[in-house]
PDB file of C-alpha atoms in Angstrom:
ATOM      1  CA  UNK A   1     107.706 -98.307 124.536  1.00 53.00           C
ATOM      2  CA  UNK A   2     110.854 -97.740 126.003  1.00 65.00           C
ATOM      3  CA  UNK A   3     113.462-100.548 125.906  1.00 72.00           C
ATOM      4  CA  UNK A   4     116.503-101.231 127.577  1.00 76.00           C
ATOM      5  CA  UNK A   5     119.841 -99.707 126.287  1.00 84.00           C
ATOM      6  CA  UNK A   6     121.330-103.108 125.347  1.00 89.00           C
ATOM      7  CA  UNK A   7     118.698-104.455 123.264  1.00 88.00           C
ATOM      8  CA  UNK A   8     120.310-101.918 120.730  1.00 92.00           C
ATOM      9  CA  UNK A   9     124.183-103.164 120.885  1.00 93.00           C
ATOM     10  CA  UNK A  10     122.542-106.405 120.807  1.00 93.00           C
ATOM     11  CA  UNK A  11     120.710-106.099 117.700  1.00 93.00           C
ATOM     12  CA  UNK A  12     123.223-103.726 116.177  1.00 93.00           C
ATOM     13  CA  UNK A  13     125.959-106.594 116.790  1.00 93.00           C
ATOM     14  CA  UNK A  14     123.576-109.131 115.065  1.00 93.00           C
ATOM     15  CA  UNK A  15     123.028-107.032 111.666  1.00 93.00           C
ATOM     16  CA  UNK A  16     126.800-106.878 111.631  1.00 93.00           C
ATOM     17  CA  UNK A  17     126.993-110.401 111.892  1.00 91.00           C
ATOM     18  CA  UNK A  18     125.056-110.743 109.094  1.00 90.00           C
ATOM     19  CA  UNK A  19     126.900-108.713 106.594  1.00 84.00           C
ATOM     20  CA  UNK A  20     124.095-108.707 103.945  1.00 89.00           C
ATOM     21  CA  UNK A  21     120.409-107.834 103.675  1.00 88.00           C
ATOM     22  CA  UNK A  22     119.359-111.699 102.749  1.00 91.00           C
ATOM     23  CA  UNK A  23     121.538-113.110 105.549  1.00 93.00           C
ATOM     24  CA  UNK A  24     119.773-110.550 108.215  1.00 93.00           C
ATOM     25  CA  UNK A  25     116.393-111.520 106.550  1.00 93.00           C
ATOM     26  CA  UNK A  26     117.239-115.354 107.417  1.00 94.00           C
ATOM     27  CA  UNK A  27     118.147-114.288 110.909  1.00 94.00           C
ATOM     28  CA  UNK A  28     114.844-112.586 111.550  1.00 94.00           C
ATOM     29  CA  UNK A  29     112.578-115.493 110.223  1.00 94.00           C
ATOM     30  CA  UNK A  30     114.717-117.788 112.616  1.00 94.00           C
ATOM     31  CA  UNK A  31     114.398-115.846 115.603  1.00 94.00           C
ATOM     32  CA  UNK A  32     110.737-115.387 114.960  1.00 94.00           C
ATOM     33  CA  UNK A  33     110.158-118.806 114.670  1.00 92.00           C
ATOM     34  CA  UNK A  34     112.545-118.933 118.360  1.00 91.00           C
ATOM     35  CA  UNK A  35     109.729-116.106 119.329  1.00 93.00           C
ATOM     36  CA  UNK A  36     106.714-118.671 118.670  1.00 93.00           C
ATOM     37  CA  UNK A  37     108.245-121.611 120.401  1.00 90.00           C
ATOM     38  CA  UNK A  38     108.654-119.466 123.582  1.00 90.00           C
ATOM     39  CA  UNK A  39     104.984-118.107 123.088  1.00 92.00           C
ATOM     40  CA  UNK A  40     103.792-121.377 122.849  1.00 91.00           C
ATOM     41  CA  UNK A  41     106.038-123.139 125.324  1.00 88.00           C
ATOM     42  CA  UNK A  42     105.956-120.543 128.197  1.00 88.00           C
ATOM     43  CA  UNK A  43     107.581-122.778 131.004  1.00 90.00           C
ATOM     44  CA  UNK A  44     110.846-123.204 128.637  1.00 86.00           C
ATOM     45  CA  UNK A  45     111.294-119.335 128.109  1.00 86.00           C
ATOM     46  CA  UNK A  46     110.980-119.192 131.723  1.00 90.00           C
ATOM     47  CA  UNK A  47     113.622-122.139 132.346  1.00 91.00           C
ATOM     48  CA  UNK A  48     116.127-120.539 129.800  1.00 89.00           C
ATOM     49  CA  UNK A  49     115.532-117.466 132.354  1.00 86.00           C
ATOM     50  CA  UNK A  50     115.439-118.812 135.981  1.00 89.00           C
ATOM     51  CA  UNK A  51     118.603-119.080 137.806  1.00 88.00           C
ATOM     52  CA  UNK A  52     117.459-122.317 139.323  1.00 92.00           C
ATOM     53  CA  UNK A  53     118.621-124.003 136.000  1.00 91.00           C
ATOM     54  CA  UNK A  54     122.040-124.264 134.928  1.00 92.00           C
ATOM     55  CA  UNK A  55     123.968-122.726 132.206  1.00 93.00           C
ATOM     56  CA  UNK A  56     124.363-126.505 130.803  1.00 94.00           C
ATOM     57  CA  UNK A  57     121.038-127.013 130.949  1.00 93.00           C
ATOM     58  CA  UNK A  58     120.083-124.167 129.221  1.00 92.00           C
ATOM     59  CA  UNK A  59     122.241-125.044 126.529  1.00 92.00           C
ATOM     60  CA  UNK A  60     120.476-128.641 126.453  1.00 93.00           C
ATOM     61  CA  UNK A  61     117.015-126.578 125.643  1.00 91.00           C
ATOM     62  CA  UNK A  62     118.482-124.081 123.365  1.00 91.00           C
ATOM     63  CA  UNK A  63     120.176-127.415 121.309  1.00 92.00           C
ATOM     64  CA  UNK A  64     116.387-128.547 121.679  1.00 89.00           C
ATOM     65  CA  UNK A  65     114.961-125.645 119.924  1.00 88.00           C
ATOM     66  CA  UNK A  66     118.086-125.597 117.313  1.00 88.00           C
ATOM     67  CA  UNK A  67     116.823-128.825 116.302  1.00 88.00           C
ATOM     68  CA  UNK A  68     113.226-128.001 115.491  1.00 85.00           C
ATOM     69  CA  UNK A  69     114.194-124.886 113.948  1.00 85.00           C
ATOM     70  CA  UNK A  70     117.204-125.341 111.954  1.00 87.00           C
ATOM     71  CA  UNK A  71     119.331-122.196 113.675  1.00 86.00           C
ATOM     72  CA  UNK A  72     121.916-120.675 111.360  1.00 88.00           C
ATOM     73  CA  UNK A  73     125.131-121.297 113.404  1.00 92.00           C
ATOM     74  CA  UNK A  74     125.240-117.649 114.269  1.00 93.00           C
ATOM     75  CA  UNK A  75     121.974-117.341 115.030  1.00 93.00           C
ATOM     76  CA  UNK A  76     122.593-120.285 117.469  1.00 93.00           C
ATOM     77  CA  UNK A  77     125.808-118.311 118.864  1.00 94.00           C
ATOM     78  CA  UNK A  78     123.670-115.145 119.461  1.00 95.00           C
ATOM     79  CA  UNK A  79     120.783-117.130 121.428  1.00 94.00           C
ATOM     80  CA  UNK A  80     123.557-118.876 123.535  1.00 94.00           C
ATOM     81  CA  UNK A  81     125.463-115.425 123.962  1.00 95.00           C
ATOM     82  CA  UNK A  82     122.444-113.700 125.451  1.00 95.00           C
ATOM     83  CA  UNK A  83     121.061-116.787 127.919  1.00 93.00           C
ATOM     84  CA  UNK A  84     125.111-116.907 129.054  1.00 94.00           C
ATOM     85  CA  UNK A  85     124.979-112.839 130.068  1.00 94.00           C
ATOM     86  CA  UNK A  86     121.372-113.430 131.240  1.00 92.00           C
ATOM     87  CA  UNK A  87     119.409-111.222 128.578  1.00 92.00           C
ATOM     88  CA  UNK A  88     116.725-113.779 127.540  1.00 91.00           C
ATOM     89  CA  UNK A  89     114.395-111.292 129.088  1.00 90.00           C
ATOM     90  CA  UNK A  90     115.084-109.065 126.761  1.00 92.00           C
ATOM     91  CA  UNK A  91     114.870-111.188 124.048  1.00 93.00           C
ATOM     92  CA  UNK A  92     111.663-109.379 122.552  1.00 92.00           C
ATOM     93  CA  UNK A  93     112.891-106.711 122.687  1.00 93.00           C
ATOM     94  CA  UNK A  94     115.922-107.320 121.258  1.00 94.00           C
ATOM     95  CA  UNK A  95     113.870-108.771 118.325  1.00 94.00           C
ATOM     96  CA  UNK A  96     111.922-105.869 117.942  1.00 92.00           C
ATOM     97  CA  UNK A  97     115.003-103.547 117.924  1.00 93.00           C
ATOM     98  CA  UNK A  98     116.758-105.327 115.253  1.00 94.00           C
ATOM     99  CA  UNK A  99     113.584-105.679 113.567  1.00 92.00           C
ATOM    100  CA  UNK A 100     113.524-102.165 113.195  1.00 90.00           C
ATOM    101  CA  UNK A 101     116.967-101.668 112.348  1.00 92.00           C
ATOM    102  CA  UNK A 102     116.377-104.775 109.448  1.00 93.00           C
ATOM    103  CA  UNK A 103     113.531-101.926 108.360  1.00 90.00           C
ATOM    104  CA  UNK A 104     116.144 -99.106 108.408  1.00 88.00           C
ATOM    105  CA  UNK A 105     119.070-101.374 106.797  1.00 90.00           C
ATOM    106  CA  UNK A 106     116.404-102.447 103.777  1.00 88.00           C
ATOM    107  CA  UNK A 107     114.964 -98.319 103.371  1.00 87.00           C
ATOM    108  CA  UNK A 108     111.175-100.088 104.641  1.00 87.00           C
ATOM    109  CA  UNK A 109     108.948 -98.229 106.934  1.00 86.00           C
ATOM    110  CA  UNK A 110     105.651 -99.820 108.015  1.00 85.00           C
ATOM    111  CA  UNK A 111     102.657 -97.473 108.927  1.00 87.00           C
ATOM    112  CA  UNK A 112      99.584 -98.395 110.766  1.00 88.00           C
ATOM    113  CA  UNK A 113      96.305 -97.972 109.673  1.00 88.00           C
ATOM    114  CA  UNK A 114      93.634 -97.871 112.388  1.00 88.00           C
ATOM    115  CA  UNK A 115      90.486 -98.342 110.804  1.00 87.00           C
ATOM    116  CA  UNK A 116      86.624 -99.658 111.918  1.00 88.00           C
ATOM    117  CA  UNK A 117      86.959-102.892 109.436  1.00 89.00           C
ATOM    118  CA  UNK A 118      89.465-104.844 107.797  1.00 91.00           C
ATOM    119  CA  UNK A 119      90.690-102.739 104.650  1.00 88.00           C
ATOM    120  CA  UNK A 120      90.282-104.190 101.053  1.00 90.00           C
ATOM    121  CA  UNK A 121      93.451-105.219  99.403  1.00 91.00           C
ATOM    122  CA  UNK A 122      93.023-102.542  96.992  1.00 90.00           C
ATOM    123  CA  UNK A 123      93.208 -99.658  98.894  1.00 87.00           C
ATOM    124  CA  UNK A 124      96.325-100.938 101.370  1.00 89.00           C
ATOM    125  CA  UNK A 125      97.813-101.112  97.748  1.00 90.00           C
ATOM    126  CA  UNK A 126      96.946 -97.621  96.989  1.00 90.00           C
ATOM    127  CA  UNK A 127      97.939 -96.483 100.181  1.00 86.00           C
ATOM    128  CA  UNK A 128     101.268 -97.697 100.091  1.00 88.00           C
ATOM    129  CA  UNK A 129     102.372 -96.702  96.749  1.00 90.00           C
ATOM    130  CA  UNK A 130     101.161 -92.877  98.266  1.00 87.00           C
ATOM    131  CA  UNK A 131     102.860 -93.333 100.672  1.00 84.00           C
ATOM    132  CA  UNK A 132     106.166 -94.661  99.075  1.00 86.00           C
ATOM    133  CA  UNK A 133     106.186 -92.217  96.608  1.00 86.00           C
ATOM    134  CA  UNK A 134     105.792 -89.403  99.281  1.00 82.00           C
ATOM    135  CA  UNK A 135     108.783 -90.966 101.600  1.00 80.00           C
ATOM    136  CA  UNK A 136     110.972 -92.824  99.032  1.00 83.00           C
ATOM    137  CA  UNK A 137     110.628 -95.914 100.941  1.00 86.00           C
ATOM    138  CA  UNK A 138     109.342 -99.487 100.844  1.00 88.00           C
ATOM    139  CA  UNK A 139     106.194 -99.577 102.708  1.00 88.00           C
ATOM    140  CA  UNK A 140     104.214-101.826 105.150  1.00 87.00           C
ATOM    141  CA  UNK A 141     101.075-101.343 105.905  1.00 89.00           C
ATOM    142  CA  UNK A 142      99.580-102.965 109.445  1.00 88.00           C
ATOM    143  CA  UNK A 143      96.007-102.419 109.230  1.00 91.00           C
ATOM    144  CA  UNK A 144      94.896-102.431 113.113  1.00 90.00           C
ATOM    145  CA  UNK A 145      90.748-103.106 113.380  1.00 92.00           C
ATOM    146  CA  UNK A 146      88.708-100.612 115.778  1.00 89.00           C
ATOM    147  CA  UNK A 147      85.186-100.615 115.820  1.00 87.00           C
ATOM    148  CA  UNK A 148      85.418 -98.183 118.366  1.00 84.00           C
ATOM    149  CA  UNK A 149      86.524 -95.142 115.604  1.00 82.00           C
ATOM    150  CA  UNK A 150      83.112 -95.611 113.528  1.00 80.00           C
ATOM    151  CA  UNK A 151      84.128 -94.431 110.586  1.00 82.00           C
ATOM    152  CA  UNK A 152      87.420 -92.986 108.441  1.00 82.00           C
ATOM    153  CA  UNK A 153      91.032 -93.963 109.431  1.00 84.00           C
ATOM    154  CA  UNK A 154      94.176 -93.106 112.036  1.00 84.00           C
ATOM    155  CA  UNK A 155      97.453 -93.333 110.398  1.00 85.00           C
ATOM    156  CA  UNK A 156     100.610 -93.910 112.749  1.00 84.00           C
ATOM    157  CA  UNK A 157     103.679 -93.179 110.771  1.00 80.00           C
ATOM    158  CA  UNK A 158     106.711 -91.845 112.437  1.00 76.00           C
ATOM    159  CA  UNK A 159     105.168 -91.779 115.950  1.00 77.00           C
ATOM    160  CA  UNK A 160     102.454 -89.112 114.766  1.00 82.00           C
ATOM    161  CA  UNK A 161      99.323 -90.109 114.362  1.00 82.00           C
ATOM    162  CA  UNK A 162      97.279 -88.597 111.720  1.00 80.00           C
ATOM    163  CA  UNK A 163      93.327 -88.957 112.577  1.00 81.00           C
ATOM    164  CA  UNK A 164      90.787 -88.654 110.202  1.00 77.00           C
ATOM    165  CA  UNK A 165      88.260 -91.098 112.012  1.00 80.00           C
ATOM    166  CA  UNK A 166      84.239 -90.073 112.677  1.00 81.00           C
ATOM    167  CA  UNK A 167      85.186 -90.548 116.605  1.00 80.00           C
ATOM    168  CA  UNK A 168      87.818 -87.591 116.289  1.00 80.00           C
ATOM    169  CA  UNK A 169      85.136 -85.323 114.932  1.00 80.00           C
ATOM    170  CA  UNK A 170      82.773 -86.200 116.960  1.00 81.00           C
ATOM    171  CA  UNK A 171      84.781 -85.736 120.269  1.00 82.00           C
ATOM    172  CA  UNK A 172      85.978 -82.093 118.570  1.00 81.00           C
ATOM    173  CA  UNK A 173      82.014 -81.178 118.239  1.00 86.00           C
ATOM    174  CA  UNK A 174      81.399 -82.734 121.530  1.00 84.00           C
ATOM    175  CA  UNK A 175      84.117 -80.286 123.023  1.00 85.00           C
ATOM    176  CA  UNK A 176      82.917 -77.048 120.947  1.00 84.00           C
ATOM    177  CA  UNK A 177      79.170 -77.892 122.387  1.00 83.00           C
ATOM    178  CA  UNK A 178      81.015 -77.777 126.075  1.00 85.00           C
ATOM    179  CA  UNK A 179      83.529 -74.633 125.690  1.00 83.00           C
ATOM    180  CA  UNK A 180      80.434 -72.720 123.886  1.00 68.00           C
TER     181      UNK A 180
END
């Protein structure tokens, strides 16, 4: 997905902001939590977003949210700092940029695994110490469920995906039976 340019001076101003790992980690729980409240409260994402509603008022609804969520006071700044320039909109992706930066600043990398059922605890663990000890980082694994592969796995790491899954084969024999 391609984001707008800003999300990154954004979320690159943020992490600087933070000056340590466990202050940025603080700032991404918080404005996760801000992310929940405006999936769950559509109408006041939109309202922090319309030009119908003034710049006070938006204030009044981002004080709203401060309260419920206990903002860090530079969290707080950076919320008010991107209604006032009129980047809410952007505000997932913002997230999602200095998200991934967080991952960069702390050496993680989270890979996908694409498989037909949930995967046992015991294999995400062996899978990600492979895969740390292959890339020398900390690892995440999202495990994505797909009936739709049958069988085996599709790792995304890096933005390649590696497919191993029954559905792969099966499309490559389908396509042999039709070029033969």
């Amino acid at each position: 997905m391609r984001r707008h340019p800003v999300c990154r001076y954004y979320s690159k101003a943020l992490i600087q902001t933070a000056g340590n790992s466990e202050e940025a980690k603080l700032y991404m729980i918080q404005l996760e939590s801000c992310r929940a409240v405006f999936q769950e409260n559509t109408k006041l994402f939109t309202a922090l977003f319309s030009s119908w509603v003034s710049f006070k008022d938006k204030v009044k609804i981002l004080d709203d949210i401060s309260r419920r969520i206990n903002f860090n006071e530079k969290v707080y700044r950076f919320l008010r700092i991107i209604i006032k320039n009129k980047r809410i909109d952007q505000f997932d992706s913002i997230l999602d940029t200095y998200s991934e930066m967080l991952d960069q600043m702390l050496n993680n990398k989270t890979v996908t695994i694409i498989s037909p059922k949930n995967i046992v605890e015991s294999d995400k663990e062996f899978a990600k110490n492979h895969l740390s000890a292959l890339s020398g980082k900390n690892i995440k694994i999202q495990n994505i469920v797909d009936p739709n592969i049958l069988g085996g796995l599709q790792i995304l790491l890096d933005g390649k995906v590696y497919d191993n899954s029954i559905a792969s084969k099966l499309n490559a024999i389908r396509k042999s039976f039709l070029e033969a």
